[in-house]
PDB file of C-alpha atoms in Angstrom:
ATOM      1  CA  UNK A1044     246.086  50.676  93.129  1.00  0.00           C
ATOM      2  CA  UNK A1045     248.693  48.315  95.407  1.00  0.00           C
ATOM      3  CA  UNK A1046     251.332  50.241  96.511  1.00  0.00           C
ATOM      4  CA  UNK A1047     254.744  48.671  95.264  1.00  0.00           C
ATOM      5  CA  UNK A1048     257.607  50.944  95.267  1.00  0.00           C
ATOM      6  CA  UNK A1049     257.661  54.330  97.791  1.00  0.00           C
ATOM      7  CA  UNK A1050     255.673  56.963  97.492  1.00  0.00           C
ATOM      8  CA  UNK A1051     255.551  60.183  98.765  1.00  0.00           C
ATOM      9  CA  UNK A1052     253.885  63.600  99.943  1.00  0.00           C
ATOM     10  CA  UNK A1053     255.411  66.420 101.432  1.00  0.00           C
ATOM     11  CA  UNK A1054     253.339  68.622 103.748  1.00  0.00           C
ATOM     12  CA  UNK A1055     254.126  71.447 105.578  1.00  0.00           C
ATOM     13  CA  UNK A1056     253.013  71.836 109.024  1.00  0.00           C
ATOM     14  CA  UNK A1057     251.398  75.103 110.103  1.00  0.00           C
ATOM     15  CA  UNK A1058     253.178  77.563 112.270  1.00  0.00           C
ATOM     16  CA  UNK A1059     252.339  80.849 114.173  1.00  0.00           C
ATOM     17  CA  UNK A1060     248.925  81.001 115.246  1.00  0.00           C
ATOM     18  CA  UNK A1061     247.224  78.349 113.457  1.00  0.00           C
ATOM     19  CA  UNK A1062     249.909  75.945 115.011  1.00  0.00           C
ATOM     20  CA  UNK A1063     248.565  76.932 118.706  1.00  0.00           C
ATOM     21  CA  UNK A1064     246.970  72.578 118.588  1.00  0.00           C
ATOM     22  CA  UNK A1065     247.907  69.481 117.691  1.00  0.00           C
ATOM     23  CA  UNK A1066     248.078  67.904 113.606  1.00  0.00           C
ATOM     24  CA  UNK A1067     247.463  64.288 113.557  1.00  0.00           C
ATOM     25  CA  UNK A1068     248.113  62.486 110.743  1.00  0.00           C
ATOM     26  CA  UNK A1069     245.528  59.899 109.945  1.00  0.00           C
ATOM     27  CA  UNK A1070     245.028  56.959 107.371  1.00  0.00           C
ATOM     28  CA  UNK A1071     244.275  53.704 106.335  1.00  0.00           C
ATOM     29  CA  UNK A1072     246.147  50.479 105.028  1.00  0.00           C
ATOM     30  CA  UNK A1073     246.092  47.229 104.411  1.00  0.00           C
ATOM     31  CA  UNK A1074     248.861  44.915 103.644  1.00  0.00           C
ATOM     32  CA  UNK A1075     248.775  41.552 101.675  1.00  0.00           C
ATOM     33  CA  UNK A1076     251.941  39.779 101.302  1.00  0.00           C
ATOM     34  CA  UNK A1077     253.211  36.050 100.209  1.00  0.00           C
ATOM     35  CA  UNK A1078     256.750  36.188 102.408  1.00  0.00           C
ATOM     36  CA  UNK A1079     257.519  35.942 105.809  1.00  0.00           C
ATOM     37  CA  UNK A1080     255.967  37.956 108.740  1.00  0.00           C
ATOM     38  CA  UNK A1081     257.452  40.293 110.787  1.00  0.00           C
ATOM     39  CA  UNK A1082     257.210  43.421 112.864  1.00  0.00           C
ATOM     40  CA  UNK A1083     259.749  46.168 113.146  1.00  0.00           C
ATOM     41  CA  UNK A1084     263.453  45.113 113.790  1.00  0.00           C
ATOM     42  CA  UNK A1085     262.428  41.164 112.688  1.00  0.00           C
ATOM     43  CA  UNK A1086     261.330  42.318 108.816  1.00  0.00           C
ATOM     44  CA  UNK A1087     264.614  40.791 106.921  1.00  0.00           C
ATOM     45  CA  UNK A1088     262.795  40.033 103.474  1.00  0.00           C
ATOM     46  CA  UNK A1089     260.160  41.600 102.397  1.00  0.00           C
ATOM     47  CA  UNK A1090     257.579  44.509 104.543  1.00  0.00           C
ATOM     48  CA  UNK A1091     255.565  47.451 104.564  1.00  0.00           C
ATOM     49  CA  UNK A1092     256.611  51.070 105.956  1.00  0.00           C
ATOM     50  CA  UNK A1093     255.470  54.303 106.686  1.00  0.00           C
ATOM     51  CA  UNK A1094     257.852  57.531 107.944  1.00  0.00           C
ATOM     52  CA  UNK A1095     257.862  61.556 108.792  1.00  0.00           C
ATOM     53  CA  UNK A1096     260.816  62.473 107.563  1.00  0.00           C
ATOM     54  CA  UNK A1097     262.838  65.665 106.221  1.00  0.00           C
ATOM     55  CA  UNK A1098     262.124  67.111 102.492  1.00  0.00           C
ATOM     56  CA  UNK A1099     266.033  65.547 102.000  1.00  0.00           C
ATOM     57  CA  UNK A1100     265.344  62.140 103.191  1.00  0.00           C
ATOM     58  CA  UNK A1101     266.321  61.892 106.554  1.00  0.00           C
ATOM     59  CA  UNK A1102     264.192  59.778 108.899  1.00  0.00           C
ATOM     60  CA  UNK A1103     262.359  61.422 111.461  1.00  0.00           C
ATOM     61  CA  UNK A1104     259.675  58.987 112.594  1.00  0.00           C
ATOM     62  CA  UNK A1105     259.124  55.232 111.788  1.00  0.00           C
ATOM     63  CA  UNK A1106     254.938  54.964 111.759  1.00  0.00           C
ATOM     64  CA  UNK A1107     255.618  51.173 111.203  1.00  0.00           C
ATOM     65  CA  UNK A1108     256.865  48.455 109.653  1.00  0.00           C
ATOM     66  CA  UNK A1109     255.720  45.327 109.156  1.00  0.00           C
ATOM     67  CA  UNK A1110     255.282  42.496 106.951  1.00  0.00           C
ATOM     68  CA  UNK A1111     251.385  40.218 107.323  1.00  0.00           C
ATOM     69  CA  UNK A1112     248.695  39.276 105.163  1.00  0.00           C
ATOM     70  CA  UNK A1113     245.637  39.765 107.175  1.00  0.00           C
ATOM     71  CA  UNK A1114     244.317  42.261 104.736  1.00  0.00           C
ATOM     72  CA  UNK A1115     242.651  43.943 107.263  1.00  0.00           C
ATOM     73  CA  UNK A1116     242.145  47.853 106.983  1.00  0.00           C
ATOM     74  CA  UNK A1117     243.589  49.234 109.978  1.00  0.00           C
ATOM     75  CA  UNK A1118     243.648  53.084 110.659  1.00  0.00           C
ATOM     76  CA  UNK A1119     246.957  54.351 111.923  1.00  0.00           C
ATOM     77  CA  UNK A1120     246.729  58.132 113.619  1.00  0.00           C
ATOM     78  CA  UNK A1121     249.827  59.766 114.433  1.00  0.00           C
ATOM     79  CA  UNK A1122     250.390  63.397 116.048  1.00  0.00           C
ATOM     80  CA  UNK A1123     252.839  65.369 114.041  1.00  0.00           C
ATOM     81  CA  UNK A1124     252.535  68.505 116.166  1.00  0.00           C
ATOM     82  CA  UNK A1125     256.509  68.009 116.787  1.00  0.00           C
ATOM     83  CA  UNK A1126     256.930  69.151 113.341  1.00  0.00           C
ATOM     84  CA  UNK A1127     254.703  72.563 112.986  1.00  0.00           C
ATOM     85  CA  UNK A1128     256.475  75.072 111.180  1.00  0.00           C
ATOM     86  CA  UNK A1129     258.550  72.981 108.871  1.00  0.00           C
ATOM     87  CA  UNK A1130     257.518  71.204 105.458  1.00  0.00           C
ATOM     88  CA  UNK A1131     257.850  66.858 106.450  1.00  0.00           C
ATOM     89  CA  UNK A1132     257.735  64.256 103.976  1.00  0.00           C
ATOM     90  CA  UNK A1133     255.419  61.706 104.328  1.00  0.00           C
ATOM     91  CA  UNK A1134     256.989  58.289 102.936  1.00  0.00           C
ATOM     92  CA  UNK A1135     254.942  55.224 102.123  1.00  0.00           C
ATOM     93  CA  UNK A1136     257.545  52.311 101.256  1.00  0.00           C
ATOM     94  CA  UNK A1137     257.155  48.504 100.125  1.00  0.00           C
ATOM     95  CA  UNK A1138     260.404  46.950 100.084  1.00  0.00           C
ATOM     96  CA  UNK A1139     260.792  43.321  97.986  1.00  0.00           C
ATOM     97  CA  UNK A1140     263.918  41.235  98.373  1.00  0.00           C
ATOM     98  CA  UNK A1141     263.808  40.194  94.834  1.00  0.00           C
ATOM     99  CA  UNK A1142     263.017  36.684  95.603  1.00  0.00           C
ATOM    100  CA  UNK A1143     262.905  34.023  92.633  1.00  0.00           C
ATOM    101  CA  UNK A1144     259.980  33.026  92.727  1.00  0.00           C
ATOM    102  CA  UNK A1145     258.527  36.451  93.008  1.00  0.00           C
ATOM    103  CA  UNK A1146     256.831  35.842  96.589  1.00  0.00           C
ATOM    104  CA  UNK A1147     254.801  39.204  96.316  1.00  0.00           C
ATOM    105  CA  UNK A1148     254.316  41.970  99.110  1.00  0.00           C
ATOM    106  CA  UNK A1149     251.789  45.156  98.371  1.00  0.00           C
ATOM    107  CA  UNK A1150     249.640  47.381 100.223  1.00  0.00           C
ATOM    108  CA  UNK A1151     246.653  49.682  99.714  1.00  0.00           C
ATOM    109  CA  UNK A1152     246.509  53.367 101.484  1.00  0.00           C
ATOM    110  CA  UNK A1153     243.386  55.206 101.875  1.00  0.00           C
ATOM    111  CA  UNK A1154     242.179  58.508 103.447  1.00  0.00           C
ATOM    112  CA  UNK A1155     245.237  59.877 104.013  1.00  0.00           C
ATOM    113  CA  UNK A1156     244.761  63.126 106.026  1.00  0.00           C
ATOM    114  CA  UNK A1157     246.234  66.040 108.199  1.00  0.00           C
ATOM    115  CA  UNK A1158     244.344  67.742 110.406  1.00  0.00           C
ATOM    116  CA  UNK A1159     244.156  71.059 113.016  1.00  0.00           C
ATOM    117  CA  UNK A1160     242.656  70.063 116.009  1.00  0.00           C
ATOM    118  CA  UNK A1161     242.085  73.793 116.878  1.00  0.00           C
ATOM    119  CA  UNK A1162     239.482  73.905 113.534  1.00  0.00           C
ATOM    120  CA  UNK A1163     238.996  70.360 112.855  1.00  0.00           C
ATOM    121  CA  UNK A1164     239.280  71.207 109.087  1.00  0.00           C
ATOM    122  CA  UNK A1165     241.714  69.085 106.517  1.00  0.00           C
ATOM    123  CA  UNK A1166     244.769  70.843 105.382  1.00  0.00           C
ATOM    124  CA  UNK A1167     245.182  68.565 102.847  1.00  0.00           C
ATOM    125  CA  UNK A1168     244.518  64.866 101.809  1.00  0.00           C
ATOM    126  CA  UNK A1169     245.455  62.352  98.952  1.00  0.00           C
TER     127      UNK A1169
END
């Protein structure tokens, strides 16, 4: 199912011992739109976004943002070993202008992950 509106998944990072390595966040995407495209700070209209941030919203890592239509899956790994010991929210956003016409922007997400590199075993996945 396209992703069209945020979605979210909060996490918490281990601490003490089992937080001795590094968690990487891993998944996949691909994004499929009909506007404009951009990268980061040249998205105006339309694009695609993925962030750590706090369980009350605030933003504490941009993954990306962008806005293309190569419907490509790309993989996107990110190491969230900043964060052990406290519970992050991982945001998945499609923003639309509200364009008439409709000029449509969506994306899929797949194999979303985060993992322990000290036991290379999933903590959890959606």
């Amino acid at each position: 199912m396209p992703i069209r509106e945020p979605a979210r998944r909060c996490w918490a990072c281990p601490r003490g011992r089992r937080a001795t390595g590094t968690s990487t966040l891993s998944f996949w995407y691909q994004p499929h739109t009909a506007d404009d495209t951009c990268n980061t700070t040249t998205c105006q209209y339309d694009w695609m976004e993925a962030q750590v941030r706090t369980t009350s919203g605030t933003t504490l890592a941009s993954l990306f943002k962008l806005c293309n239509n190569n419907g490509t899956w790309t993989q996107l790994t990110a190491d969230l070993s900043a964060y052990k010991g406290q519970t992050v929210t991982l945001w998945f956003n499609v923003h639309l202008d509200g364009s008439t016409p409709a000029d449509d922007t969506w994306m899929y997400l797949d194999d979303v992950t985060l993992t322990q590199s000290t036991k290379k075993n999933v903590l959890s996945s959606i």
